[in-house]
PDB file of C-alpha atoms in Angstrom:
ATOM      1  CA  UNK M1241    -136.356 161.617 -10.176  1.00  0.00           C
ATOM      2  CA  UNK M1242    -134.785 163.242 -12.719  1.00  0.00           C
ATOM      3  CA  UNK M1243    -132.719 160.863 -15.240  1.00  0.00           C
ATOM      4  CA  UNK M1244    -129.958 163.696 -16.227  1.00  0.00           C
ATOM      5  CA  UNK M1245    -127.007 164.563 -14.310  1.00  0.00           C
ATOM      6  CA  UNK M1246    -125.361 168.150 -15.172  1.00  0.00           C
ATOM      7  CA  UNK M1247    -122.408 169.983 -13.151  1.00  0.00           C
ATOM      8  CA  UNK M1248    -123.897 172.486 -11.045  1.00  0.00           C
ATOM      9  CA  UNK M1249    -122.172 175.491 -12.242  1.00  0.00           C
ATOM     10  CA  UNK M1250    -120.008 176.263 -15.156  1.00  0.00           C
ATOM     11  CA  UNK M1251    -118.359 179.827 -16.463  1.00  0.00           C
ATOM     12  CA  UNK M1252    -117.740 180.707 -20.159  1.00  0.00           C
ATOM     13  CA  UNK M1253    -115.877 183.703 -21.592  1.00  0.00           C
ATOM     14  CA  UNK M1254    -117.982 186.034 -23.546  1.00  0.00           C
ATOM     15  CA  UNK M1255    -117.092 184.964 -27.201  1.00  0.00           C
ATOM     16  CA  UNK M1256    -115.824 181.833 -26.551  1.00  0.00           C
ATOM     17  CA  UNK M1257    -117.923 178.728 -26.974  1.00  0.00           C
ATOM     18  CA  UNK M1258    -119.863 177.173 -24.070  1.00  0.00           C
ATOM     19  CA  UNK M1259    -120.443 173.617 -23.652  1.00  0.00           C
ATOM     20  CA  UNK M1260    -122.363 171.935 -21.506  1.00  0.00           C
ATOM     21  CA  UNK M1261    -121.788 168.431 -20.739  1.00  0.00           C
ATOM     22  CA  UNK M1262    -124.869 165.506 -19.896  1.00  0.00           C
ATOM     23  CA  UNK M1263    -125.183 161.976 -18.919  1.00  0.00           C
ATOM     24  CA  UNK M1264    -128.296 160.205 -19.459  1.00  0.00           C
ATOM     25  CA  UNK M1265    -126.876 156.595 -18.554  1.00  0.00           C
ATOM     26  CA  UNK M1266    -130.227 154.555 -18.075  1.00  0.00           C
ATOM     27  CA  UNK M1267    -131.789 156.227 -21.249  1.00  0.00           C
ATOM     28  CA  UNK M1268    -134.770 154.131 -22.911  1.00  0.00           C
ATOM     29  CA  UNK M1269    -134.634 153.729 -26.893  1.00  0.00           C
ATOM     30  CA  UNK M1270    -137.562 156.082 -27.727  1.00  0.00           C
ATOM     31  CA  UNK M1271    -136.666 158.973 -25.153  1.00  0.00           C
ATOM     32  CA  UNK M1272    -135.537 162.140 -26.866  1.00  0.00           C
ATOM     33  CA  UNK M1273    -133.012 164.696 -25.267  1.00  0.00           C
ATOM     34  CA  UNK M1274    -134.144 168.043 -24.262  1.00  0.00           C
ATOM     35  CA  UNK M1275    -132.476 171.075 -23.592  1.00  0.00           C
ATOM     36  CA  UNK M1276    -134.052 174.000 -21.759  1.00  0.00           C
ATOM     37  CA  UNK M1277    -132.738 177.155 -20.454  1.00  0.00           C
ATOM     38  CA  UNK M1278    -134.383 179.697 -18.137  1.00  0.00           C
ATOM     39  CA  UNK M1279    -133.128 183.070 -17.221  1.00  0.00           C
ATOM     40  CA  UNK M1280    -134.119 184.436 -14.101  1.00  0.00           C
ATOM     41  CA  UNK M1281    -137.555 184.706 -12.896  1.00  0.00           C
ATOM     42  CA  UNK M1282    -138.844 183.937 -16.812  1.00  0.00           C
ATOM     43  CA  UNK M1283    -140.540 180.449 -18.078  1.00  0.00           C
ATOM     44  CA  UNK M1284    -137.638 178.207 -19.830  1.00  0.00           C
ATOM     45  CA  UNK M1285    -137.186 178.855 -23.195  1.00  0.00           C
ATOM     46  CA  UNK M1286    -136.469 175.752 -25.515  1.00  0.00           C
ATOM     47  CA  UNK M1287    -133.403 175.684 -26.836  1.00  0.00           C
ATOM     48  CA  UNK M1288    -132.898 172.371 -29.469  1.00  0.00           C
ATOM     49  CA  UNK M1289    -133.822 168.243 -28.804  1.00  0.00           C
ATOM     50  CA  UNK M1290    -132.365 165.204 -30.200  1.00  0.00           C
ATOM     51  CA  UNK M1291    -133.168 161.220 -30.335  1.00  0.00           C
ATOM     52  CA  UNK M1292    -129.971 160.080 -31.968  1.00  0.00           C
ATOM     53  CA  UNK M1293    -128.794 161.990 -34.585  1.00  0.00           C
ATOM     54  CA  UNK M1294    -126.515 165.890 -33.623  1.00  0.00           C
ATOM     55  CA  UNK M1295    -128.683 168.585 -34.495  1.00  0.00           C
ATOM     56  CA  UNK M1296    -128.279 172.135 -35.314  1.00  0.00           C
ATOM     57  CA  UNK M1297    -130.471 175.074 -34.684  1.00  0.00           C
ATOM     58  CA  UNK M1298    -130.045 179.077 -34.747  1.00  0.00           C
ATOM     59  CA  UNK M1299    -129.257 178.561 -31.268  1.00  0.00           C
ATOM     60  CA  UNK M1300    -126.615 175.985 -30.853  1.00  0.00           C
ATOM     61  CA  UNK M1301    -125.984 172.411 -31.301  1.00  0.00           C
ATOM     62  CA  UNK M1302    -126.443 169.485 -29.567  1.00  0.00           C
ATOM     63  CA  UNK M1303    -123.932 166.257 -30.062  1.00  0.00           C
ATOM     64  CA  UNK M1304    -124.917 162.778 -28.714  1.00  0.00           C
ATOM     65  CA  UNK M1305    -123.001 160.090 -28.126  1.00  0.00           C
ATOM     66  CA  UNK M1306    -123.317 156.662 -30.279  1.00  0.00           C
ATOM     67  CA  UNK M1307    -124.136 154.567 -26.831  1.00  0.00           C
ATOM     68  CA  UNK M1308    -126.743 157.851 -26.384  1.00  0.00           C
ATOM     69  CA  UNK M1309    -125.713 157.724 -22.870  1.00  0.00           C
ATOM     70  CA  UNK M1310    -124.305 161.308 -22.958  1.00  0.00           C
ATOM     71  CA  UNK M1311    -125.200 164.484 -24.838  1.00  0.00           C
ATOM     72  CA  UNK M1312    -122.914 168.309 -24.649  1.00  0.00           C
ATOM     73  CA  UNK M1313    -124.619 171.108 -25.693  1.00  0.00           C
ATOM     74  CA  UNK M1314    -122.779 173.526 -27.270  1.00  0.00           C
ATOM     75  CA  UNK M1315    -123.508 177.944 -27.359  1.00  0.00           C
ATOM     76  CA  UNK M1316    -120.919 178.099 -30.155  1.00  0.00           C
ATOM     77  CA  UNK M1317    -120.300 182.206 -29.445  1.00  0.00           C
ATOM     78  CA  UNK M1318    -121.794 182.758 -25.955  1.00  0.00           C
ATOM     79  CA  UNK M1319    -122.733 186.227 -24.837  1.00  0.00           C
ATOM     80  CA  UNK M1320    -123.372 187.579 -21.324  1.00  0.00           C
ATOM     81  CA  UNK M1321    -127.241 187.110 -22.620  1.00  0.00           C
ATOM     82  CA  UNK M1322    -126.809 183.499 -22.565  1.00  0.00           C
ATOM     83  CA  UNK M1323    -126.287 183.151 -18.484  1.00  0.00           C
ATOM     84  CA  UNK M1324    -128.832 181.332 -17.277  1.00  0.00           C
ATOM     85  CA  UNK M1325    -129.542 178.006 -15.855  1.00  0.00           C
ATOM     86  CA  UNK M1326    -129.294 174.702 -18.450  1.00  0.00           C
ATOM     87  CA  UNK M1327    -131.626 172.112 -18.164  1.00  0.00           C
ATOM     88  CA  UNK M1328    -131.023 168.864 -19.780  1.00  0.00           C
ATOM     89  CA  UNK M1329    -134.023 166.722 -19.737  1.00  0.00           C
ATOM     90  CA  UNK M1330    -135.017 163.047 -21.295  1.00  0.00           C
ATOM     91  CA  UNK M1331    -138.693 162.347 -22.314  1.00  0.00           C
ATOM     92  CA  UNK M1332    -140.840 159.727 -23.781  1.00  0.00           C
ATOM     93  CA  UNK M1333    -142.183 160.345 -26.554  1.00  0.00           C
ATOM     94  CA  UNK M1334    -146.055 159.412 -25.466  1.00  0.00           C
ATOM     95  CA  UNK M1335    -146.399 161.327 -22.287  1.00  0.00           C
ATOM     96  CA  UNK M1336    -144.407 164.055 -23.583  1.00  0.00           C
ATOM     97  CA  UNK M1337    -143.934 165.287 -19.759  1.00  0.00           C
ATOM     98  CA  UNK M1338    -140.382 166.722 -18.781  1.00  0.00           C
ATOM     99  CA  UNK M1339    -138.691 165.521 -15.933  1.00  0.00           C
ATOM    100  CA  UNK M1340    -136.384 168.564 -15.003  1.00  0.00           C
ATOM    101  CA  UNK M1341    -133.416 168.131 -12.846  1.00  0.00           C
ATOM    102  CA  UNK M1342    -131.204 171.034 -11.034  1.00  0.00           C
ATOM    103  CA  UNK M1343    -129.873 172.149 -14.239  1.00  0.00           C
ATOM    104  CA  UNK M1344    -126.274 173.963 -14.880  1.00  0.00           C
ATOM    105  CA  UNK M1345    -125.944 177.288 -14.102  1.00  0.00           C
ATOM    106  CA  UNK M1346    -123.883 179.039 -16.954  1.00  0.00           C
ATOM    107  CA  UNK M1347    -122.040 182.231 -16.443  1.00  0.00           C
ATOM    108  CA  UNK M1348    -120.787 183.996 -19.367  1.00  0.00           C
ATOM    109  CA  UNK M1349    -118.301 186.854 -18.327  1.00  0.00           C
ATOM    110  CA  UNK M1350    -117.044 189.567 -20.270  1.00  0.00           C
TER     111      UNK M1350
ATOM    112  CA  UNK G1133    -146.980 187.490 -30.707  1.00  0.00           C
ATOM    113  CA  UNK G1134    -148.617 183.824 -30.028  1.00  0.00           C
ATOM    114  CA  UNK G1135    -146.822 182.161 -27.402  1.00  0.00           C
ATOM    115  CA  UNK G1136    -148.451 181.045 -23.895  1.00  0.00           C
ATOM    116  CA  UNK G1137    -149.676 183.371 -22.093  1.00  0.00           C
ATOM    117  CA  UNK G1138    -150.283 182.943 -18.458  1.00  0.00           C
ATOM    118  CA  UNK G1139    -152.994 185.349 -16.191  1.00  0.00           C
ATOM    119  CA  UNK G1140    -152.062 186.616 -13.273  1.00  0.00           C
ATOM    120  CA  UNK G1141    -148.190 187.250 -13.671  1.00  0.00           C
ATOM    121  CA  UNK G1142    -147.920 187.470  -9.678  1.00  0.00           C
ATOM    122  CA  UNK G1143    -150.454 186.962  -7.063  1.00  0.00           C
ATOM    123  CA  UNK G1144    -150.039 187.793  -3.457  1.00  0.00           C
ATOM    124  CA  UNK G1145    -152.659 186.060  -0.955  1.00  0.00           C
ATOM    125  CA  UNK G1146    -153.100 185.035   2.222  1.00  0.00           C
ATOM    126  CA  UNK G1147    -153.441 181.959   3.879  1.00  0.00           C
ATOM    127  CA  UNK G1148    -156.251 180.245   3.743  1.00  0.00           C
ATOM    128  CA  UNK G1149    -157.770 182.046   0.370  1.00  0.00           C
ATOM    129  CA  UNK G1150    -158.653 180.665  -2.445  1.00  0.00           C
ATOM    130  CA  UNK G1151    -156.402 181.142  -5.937  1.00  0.00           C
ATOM    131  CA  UNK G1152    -157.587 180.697  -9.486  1.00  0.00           C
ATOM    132  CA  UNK G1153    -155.091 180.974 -12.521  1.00  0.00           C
ATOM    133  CA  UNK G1154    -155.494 180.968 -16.089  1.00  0.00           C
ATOM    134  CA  UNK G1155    -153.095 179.893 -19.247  1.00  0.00           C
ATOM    135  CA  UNK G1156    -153.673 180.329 -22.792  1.00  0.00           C
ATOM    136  CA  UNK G1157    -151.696 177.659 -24.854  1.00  0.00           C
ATOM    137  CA  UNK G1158    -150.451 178.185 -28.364  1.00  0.00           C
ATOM    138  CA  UNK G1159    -153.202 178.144 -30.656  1.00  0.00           C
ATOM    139  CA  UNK G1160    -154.027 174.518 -31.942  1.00  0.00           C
ATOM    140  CA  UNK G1161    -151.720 172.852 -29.036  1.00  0.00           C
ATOM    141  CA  UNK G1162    -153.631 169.960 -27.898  1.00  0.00           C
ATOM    142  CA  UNK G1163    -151.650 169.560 -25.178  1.00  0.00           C
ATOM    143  CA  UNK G1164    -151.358 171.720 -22.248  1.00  0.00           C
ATOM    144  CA  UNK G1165    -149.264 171.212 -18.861  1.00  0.00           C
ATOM    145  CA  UNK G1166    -148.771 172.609 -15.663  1.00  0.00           C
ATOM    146  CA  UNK G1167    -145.673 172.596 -13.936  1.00  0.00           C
ATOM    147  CA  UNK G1168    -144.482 174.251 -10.093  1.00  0.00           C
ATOM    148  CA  UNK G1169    -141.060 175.730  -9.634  1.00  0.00           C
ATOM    149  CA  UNK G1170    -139.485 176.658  -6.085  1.00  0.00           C
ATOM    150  CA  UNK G1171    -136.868 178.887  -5.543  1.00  0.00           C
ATOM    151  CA  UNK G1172    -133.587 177.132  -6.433  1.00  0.00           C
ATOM    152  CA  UNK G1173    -135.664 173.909  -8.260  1.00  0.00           C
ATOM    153  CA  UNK G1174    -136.465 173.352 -11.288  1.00  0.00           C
ATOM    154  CA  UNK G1175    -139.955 173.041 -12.013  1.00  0.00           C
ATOM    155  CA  UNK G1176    -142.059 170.032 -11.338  1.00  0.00           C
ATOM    156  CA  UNK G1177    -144.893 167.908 -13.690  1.00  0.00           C
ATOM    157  CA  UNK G1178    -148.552 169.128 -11.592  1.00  0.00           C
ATOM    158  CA  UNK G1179    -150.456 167.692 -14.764  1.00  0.00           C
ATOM    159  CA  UNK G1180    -151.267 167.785 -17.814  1.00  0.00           C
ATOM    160  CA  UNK G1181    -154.496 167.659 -20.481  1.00  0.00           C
ATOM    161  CA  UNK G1182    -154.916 166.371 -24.103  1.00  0.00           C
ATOM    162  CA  UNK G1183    -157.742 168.363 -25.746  1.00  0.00           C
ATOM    163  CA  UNK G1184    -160.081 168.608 -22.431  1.00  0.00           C
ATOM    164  CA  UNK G1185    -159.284 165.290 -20.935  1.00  0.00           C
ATOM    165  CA  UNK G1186    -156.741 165.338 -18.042  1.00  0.00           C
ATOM    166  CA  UNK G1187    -154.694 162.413 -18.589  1.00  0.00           C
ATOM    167  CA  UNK G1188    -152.101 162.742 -15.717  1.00  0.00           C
ATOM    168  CA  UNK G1189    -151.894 164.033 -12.123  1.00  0.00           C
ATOM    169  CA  UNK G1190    -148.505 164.219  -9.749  1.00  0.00           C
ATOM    170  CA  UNK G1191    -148.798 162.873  -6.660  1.00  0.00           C
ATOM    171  CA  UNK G1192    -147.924 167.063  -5.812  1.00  0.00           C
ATOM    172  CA  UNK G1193    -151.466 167.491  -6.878  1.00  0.00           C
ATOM    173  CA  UNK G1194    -153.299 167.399  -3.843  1.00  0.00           C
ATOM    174  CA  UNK G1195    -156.896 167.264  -3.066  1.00  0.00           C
ATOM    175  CA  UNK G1196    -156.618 171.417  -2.157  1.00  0.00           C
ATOM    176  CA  UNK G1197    -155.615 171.713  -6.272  1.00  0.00           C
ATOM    177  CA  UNK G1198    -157.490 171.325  -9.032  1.00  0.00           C
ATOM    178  CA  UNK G1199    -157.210 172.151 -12.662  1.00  0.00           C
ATOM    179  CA  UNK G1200    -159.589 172.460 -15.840  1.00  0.00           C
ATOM    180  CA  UNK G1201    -159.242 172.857 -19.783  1.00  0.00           C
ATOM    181  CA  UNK G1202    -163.131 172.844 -20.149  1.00  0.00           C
ATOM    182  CA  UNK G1203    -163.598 173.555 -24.279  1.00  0.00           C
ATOM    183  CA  UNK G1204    -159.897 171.987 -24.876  1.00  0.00           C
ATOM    184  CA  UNK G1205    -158.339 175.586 -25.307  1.00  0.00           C
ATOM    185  CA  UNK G1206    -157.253 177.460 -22.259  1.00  0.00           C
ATOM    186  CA  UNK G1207    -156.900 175.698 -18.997  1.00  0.00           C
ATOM    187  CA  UNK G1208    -157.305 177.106 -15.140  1.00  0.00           C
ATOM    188  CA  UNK G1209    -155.365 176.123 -11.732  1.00  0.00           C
ATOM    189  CA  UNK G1210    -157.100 176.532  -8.791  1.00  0.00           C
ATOM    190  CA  UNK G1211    -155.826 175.983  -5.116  1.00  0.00           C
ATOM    191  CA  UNK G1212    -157.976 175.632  -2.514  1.00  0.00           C
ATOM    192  CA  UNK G1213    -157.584 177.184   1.169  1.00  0.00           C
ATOM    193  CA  UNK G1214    -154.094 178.284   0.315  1.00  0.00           C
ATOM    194  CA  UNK G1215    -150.958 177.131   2.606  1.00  0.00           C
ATOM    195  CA  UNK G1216    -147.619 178.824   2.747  1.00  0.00           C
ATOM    196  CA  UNK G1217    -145.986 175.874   1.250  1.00  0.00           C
ATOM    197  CA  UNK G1218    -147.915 176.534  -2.192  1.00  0.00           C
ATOM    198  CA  UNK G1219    -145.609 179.848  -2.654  1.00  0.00           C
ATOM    199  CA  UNK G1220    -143.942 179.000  -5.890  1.00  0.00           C
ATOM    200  CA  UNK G1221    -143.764 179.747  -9.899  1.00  0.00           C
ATOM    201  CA  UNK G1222    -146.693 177.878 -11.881  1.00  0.00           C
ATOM    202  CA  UNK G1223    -145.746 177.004 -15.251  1.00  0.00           C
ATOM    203  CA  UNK G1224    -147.538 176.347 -18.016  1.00  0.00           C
ATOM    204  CA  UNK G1225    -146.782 174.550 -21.487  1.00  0.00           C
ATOM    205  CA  UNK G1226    -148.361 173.242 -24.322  1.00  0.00           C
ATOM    206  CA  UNK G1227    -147.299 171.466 -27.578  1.00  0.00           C
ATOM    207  CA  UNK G1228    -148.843 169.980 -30.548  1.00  0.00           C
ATOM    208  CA  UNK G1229    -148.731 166.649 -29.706  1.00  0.00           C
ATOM    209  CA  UNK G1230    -146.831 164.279 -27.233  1.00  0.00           C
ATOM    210  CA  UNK G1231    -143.439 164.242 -28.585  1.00  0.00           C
ATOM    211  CA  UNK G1232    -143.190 167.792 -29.545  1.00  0.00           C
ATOM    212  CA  UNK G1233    -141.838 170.807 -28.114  1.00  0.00           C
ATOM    213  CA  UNK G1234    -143.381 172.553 -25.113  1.00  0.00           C
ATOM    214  CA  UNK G1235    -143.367 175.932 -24.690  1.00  0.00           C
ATOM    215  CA  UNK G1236    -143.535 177.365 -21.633  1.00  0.00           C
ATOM    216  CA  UNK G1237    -145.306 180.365 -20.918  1.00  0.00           C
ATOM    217  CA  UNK G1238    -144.208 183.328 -18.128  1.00  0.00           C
ATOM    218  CA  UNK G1239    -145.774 181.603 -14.865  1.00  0.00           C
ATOM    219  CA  UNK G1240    -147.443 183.007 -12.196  1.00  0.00           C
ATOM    220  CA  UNK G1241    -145.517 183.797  -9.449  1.00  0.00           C
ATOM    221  CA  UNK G1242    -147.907 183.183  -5.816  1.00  0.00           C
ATOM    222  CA  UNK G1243    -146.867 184.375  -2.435  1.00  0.00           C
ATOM    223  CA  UNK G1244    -149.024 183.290   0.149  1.00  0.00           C
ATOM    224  CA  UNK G1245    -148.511 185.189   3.529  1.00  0.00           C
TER     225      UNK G1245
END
């Protein structure tokens, strides 16, 4: 089972910033934080991962919380090719396999 | 470009056939996985390989599936006497070692009628 929970849904203005909220409650100390999104009918595309520290890519950012027990990833100036579905995902760092859950399906509208 | 590539993008079939797929990880990735999606899931661990050993198999594997990296670089899914139920997305992946990044490749979509 998947060890994530994400709102099923969520709708961003184009423009504005999207954030998309995680819990990972029962998180183990060396499991990292994953963030995937896939648009329709393509493979997910990685988007940015974290183990304790907020990190920063081209893409967006991703902001942890001390306790680690929640993460929000953040599409700071989302555009309508940013709907898809989000997948946050914890994994171990020695089987390396990703548990995926149901994911959150943005909508960015004009 | 040098991403994962994945051979057949869609394969029809009918029951009861036999289905053979192919991925090509990243150059250099060690590790390569296999994932299934259904429509409205998100995609599921099938197995994965380090180099040419095959390390780990989901109980979703079942005896009609079987997979194989033989030389360590690109890696085949077969499925055996196909069933309706195997309809579904195959993903692959691969990374550079356990706790980095997989990268997915474009799947291979397989309707079996």
């Amino acid at each position: 089972d998947a060890k994530t929970t994400q709102p099923p849904s969520m709708d961003c203005a184009e423009g504005r910033a999207a954030n998309l909220p995680c819990n990972h409650s029962t998180i183990s100390g060396n499991e990292y934080v994953y963030w995937y999104r896939q648009i329709h009918s393509q493979g997910p595309q990685y988007i940015i991962h974290g183990l304790k520290n907020n990190e920063t890519n081209e893409m967006a950012s991703l902001i942890i919380t001390e306790d680690r027990k929640s993460s929000t990833l953040i599409l700071p100036h989302a555009t309508l090719r940013d709907t898809a579905v989000y997948y946050c995902i914890v994994s171990a760092s020695n089987t390396g396999k990703l548990i995926f859950g149901q994911g959150t399906t943005l909508q960015v509208k004009p | 470009d040098t991403g994962v590539s994945q051979d057949p993008r869609h394969k029809i079939t009918k029951r009861g056939q036999n289905v053979t797929f192919r991925c090509d990880p990243i150059s250099e990735h060690n590790r390569l996985y296999w994932y299934r999606q259904t429509l409205g899931q998100g995609p599921e661990f099938l197995t994965y390989f380090q180099n040419e050993a095959q390390l780990e198999k989901s109980r979703l594997l079942s005896d009609r599936f079987s997979a194989e990296r033989p030389k360590g670089s690109f890696s085949t899914l077969e499925i055996q006497r196909t069933e309706q139920g195997d309809s579904a997305m195959y993903l692959c992946a691969s990374s550079s070692w356990g706790a980095d990044t997989q990268y997915f490749g474009p799947g291979t979509r397989l309707t079996v009628l």
